XYZ file of C-alpha atoms in Angstrom:
354
model
C 68.458 65.513 160.055
C 69.496 68.453 157.898
C 67.315 71.486 158.604
C 67.769 72.772 155.058
C 67.058 71.366 151.598
C 67.414 72.495 148.000
C 64.417 73.734 146.041
C 63.815 75.126 142.564
C 62.311 78.581 142.943
C 60.637 80.683 140.266
C 61.915 84.159 141.166
C 59.761 86.050 138.637
C 58.108 85.569 135.268
C 60.151 85.354 132.079
C 62.943 83.297 130.530
C 64.731 80.165 131.694
C 67.003 82.152 134.019
C 64.051 82.910 136.334
C 64.390 79.459 137.945
C 67.046 79.247 140.632
C 68.178 76.542 143.045
C 67.781 77.927 146.572
C 68.055 76.603 150.108
C 64.845 76.280 152.083
C 64.249 75.435 155.697
C 62.921 71.908 156.188
C 60.093 71.536 158.674
C 58.139 68.497 159.818
C 54.757 67.492 158.414
C 51.606 69.138 159.821
C 48.463 67.263 160.900
C 47.239 64.982 158.123
C 50.456 65.487 156.154
C 53.407 63.301 155.273
C 56.953 64.468 154.669
C 58.480 63.006 151.494
C 62.126 62.799 150.463
C 61.866 63.525 146.731
C 63.829 61.396 144.234
C 62.351 62.573 140.920
C 59.983 65.273 139.600
C 57.974 65.596 136.402
C 58.192 68.591 134.075
C 54.893 69.545 132.407
C 53.720 71.998 129.777
C 51.880 73.915 132.487
C 55.244 74.533 134.178
C 56.502 76.229 131.000
C 53.353 78.372 130.908
C 53.770 79.103 134.631
C 57.299 80.404 134.116
C 55.960 82.906 131.598
C 53.147 83.991 133.930
C 50.496 82.285 131.780
C 49.280 79.676 134.282
C 46.681 81.060 136.656
C 46.932 78.250 139.238
C 50.452 79.137 140.338
C 50.785 81.432 143.389
C 52.736 84.653 142.715
C 56.576 84.387 142.718
C 58.828 83.714 144.458
C 57.251 80.253 144.349
C 58.350 76.650 144.007
C 56.684 75.049 140.939
C 56.105 71.349 140.304
C 52.866 69.357 140.148
C 54.166 65.810 140.444
C 57.025 63.982 142.097
C 57.972 60.611 143.532
C 59.899 59.716 146.649
C 59.935 58.048 150.031
C 57.827 58.945 153.074
C 60.229 60.079 155.819
C 57.814 61.278 158.530
C 54.103 61.181 159.337
C 52.031 64.057 160.702
C 49.361 63.652 163.386
C 46.397 61.549 162.360
C 47.983 59.861 159.336
C 47.038 56.176 159.458
C 47.251 54.930 155.873
C 50.929 55.712 155.209
C 54.132 54.447 156.813
C 57.679 55.757 156.942
C 59.516 54.133 154.029
C 56.495 53.991 151.695
C 57.376 54.783 148.096
C 54.818 57.286 146.809
C 53.783 59.433 143.870
C 52.624 62.944 144.787
C 50.219 65.215 142.924
C 49.799 68.891 143.897
C 48.936 72.303 142.457
C 52.559 73.391 142.812
C 55.525 73.239 145.167
C 56.988 69.809 144.436
C 60.315 70.695 142.795
C 62.339 70.363 145.990
C 64.293 67.716 147.899
C 61.755 67.518 150.720
C 58.014 68.221 150.531
C 55.255 68.144 153.126
C 51.917 67.291 151.545
C 48.490 66.069 152.697
C 48.641 62.263 152.866
C 45.638 62.043 150.516
C 47.730 63.687 147.765
C 50.144 60.742 147.896
C 49.600 57.461 146.064
C 51.561 54.247 146.618
C 53.888 53.322 143.749
C 53.286 49.908 142.178
C 55.988 47.283 142.777
C 58.881 47.422 140.333
C 58.349 51.030 139.286
C 61.351 53.377 139.324
C 61.159 56.861 140.848
C 61.660 58.385 137.378
C 58.727 56.378 136.008
C 56.615 57.278 139.028
C 57.306 60.991 138.483
C 56.374 60.560 134.806
C 53.064 58.854 135.496
C 50.554 61.026 137.373
C 49.885 64.168 135.329
C 50.289 62.699 131.831
C 48.646 59.321 132.370
C 45.719 60.564 134.470
C 45.087 63.211 131.813
C 45.334 60.756 128.903
C 43.217 58.142 130.691
C 40.371 60.482 131.628
C 40.378 62.162 128.210
C 40.264 58.886 126.276
C 38.000 56.805 128.484
C 35.906 59.096 130.691
C 35.279 61.832 128.108
C 36.258 60.092 124.862
C 34.509 56.795 125.623
C 37.090 55.059 123.415
C 35.809 51.789 121.879
C 37.301 49.076 119.665
C 37.643 49.974 115.957
C 37.625 53.745 116.546
C 40.158 56.333 115.387
C 41.981 58.981 117.413
C 44.032 62.061 116.491
C 46.768 62.818 119.027
C 48.689 66.097 118.766
C 52.254 66.387 120.105
C 52.156 62.602 119.977
C 55.759 62.220 121.164
C 55.215 64.369 124.280
C 54.205 63.235 127.762
C 50.427 63.080 127.324
C 50.826 61.908 123.713
C 53.018 58.961 124.699
C 50.592 58.006 127.481
C 47.600 58.304 125.132
C 49.219 56.051 122.509
C 49.904 53.360 125.115
C 46.348 53.599 126.453
C 44.859 53.416 122.930
C 46.776 50.169 122.481
C 44.826 48.635 125.385
C 41.674 48.787 123.214
C 41.553 46.551 120.160
C 41.967 47.886 116.661
C 42.184 51.608 117.455
C 43.686 53.610 114.580
C 46.030 56.346 115.812
C 46.905 59.499 113.867
C 49.731 61.419 115.556
C 51.271 64.797 114.763
C 54.968 65.369 115.454
C 58.043 66.632 113.630
C 59.405 64.214 111.017
C 62.423 63.139 113.092
C 60.070 61.462 115.582
C 57.978 59.472 113.100
C 59.948 56.223 113.335
C 59.644 56.254 117.120
C 55.906 56.936 116.801
C 55.399 54.125 114.301
C 57.153 51.619 116.533
C 54.991 52.702 119.477
C 51.773 52.081 117.556
C 50.903 55.224 115.587
C 49.507 54.070 112.235
C 49.720 57.504 110.615
C 52.389 59.960 111.842
C 51.892 63.424 110.327
C 54.474 66.208 110.155
C 52.478 69.265 111.221
C 55.390 71.530 110.254
C 55.300 70.735 106.535
C 51.733 69.519 106.008
C 48.168 70.475 106.784
C 47.380 67.707 109.253
C 43.607 68.005 108.673
C 44.091 67.345 104.949
C 46.371 64.388 105.687
C 43.809 62.823 108.033
C 41.064 63.265 105.421
C 43.180 61.587 102.722
C 43.300 58.436 104.839
C 39.932 58.742 106.570
C 37.589 60.947 104.515
C 34.930 61.014 107.260
C 37.430 62.139 109.899
C 38.100 60.575 113.300
C 36.108 59.596 116.394
C 38.213 61.430 118.996
C 40.580 64.407 118.813
C 42.859 65.307 121.730
C 43.510 69.054 121.541
C 46.370 70.462 123.639
C 46.910 73.338 121.206
C 43.967 75.720 121.516
C 43.249 78.671 119.253
C 42.369 77.916 115.630
C 43.429 74.249 116.003
C 40.345 73.602 118.139
C 38.084 74.569 115.194
C 40.089 72.268 112.903
C 39.654 69.494 115.444
C 35.894 69.990 115.641
C 35.605 69.875 111.851
C 37.605 66.630 111.743
C 35.136 64.760 113.954
C 32.901 62.028 112.569
C 29.231 62.046 113.625
C 29.115 61.201 117.378
C 32.771 62.255 117.558
C 34.325 63.885 120.606
C 36.787 66.747 120.878
C 38.593 67.052 124.209
C 40.524 70.268 124.684
C 43.084 70.224 127.485
C 45.664 72.930 126.914
C 46.835 76.017 125.069
C 50.353 75.157 123.932
C 49.846 77.645 121.070
C 50.520 80.321 123.707
C 54.148 79.170 123.858
C 56.139 80.775 121.084
C 59.386 81.767 122.763
C 61.151 81.979 126.110
C 58.991 84.844 127.361
C 55.293 85.411 127.053
C 54.162 86.777 123.731
C 51.258 89.207 123.718
C 50.822 88.488 120.009
C 50.435 84.763 120.642
C 48.020 85.461 123.497
C 45.887 87.789 121.391
C 45.949 85.418 118.429
C 44.999 82.386 120.519
C 42.220 84.336 122.223
C 40.938 85.761 118.914
C 40.945 82.316 117.269
C 39.397 80.642 120.288
C 36.810 78.120 119.148
C 33.278 78.968 120.216
C 30.063 77.061 119.613
C 26.666 77.190 121.274
C 24.506 74.308 122.420
C 22.047 74.640 119.553
C 24.786 74.441 116.949
C 26.171 71.340 118.638
C 22.799 69.667 118.332
C 22.876 69.798 114.529
C 26.454 68.534 114.324
C 26.033 65.427 116.532
C 29.401 66.103 118.123
C 30.714 66.613 121.655
C 33.160 69.214 122.953
C 34.768 68.523 126.343
C 37.235 70.510 128.402
C 39.727 68.849 130.734
C 42.025 70.428 133.332
C 43.612 68.197 135.945
C 44.661 71.305 137.877
C 41.018 72.136 138.620
C 40.404 68.690 140.107
C 42.690 69.097 143.065
C 39.910 68.226 145.531
C 38.738 65.122 143.633
C 40.995 62.700 145.495
C 38.694 59.686 145.182
C 38.239 60.218 141.455
C 41.990 60.629 140.908
C 42.746 57.671 143.193
C 40.420 55.434 141.181
C 42.111 56.411 137.918
C 45.572 55.839 139.401
C 44.640 52.381 140.652
C 43.512 51.481 137.114
C 46.826 52.823 135.790
C 48.736 50.836 138.432
C 46.999 47.663 137.221
C 47.866 48.420 133.598
C 51.482 49.062 134.631
C 51.668 45.796 136.584
C 50.270 43.940 133.547
C 52.986 45.498 131.368
C 50.420 47.344 129.230
C 51.732 50.836 129.982
C 55.241 52.023 130.806
C 56.188 55.681 131.151
C 58.753 56.611 128.525
C 61.548 58.766 129.932
C 63.095 61.151 127.423
C 65.814 62.584 129.659
C 66.754 63.191 133.294
C 68.206 66.523 134.443
C 69.546 67.633 137.842
C 67.857 70.662 139.432
C 70.685 72.993 138.438
C 70.113 72.161 134.755
C 66.402 73.034 134.849
C 66.892 75.576 132.039
C 68.170 72.840 129.712
C 65.314 70.559 130.750
C 62.766 73.270 129.950
C 64.448 74.064 126.633
C 64.300 70.381 125.689
C 60.538 70.433 126.157
C 59.765 73.900 124.837
C 61.712 73.256 121.616
C 59.780 69.963 121.313
C 62.929 67.855 121.238
C 61.644 65.320 123.749
C 60.260 61.900 122.965
C 58.503 61.005 126.214
C 58.859 62.610 129.624
C 61.389 65.154 130.845
C 62.377 64.433 134.469
C 64.117 66.576 137.092
C 66.127 65.042 139.936
C 67.613 66.830 142.955
C 71.100 65.374 142.341
C 72.988 64.576 139.151
C 72.201 60.980 138.080
C 74.623 58.542 139.777
C 75.940 56.872 136.589
C 77.172 60.179 135.247
C 79.052 61.158 138.385
C 80.782 57.747 138.322
C 81.792 58.274 134.683
C 83.353 61.614 135.529
C 85.457 60.111 138.327
C 87.013 57.419 136.098
């Protein structure tokens, strides 16, 4: 057993170059933990914020980022009864998962459904749990309703579209750059809107003058106010991110000030007259809610087994190309999930040999 493994380490806050592949000592799992050999990791918007020093849940650098991964259990710590060596699992954590070997509490691991690839399993937890809880637990999505999904081609967007399709006759509005509209249409978005060239609120109103029942808001700042105004009576706005903070490779004080200044604010009395709901969702703050998360994942597993959802993989990058992977996501080029793997994908290395 090799006593060392490779890990992606954030050495400081700033541009893409702050992530480096380093060697770390491998140790065995502690009591209640399992040791997992990692095959694939998910890249999330929060990881881009974390690199810029904008994500408050990340410990100070040097630190290994990564909130989700998938792999195989290779050792059990004392007292672990519900996992076995060889189990294929998905892992959810605050950080620390972008490495070849991770030791995590067994309760932060979830068995992969049969037939699921490691890449799919690394694409599932953060985006699909988020989309599921936003749409069903907060949004209370019903047949014949309408939903506005921002960044509809991204990880959460893709998951949300698939989950909307499990409810009959849901009308989906989705914002994305024009090059992604055909892909969105074929995945079930009735009305793709190019937020770069159009006022998306006006476009929604043209089609649905009263607005929509649910808005998913990963943007923050002034877009949250636009979202609130687009809600029908009894509509729900769920805010779950601040991607408006991301303007370039490094953190922008202008973007931070602007987002903070434009932050939507409403008091309970005002809400009463509007007949609308505002909800806030942050999976990172639910790290102790294992039963809640487990219940959502088992519902997602069922939907996967029934063929109703399937994580869409945009691209797969080896650890040493993490900068390119992050650029792909930050420049909004991805359609679906960006995945990191410890080694270069096998097919490619074969191609190079021939």
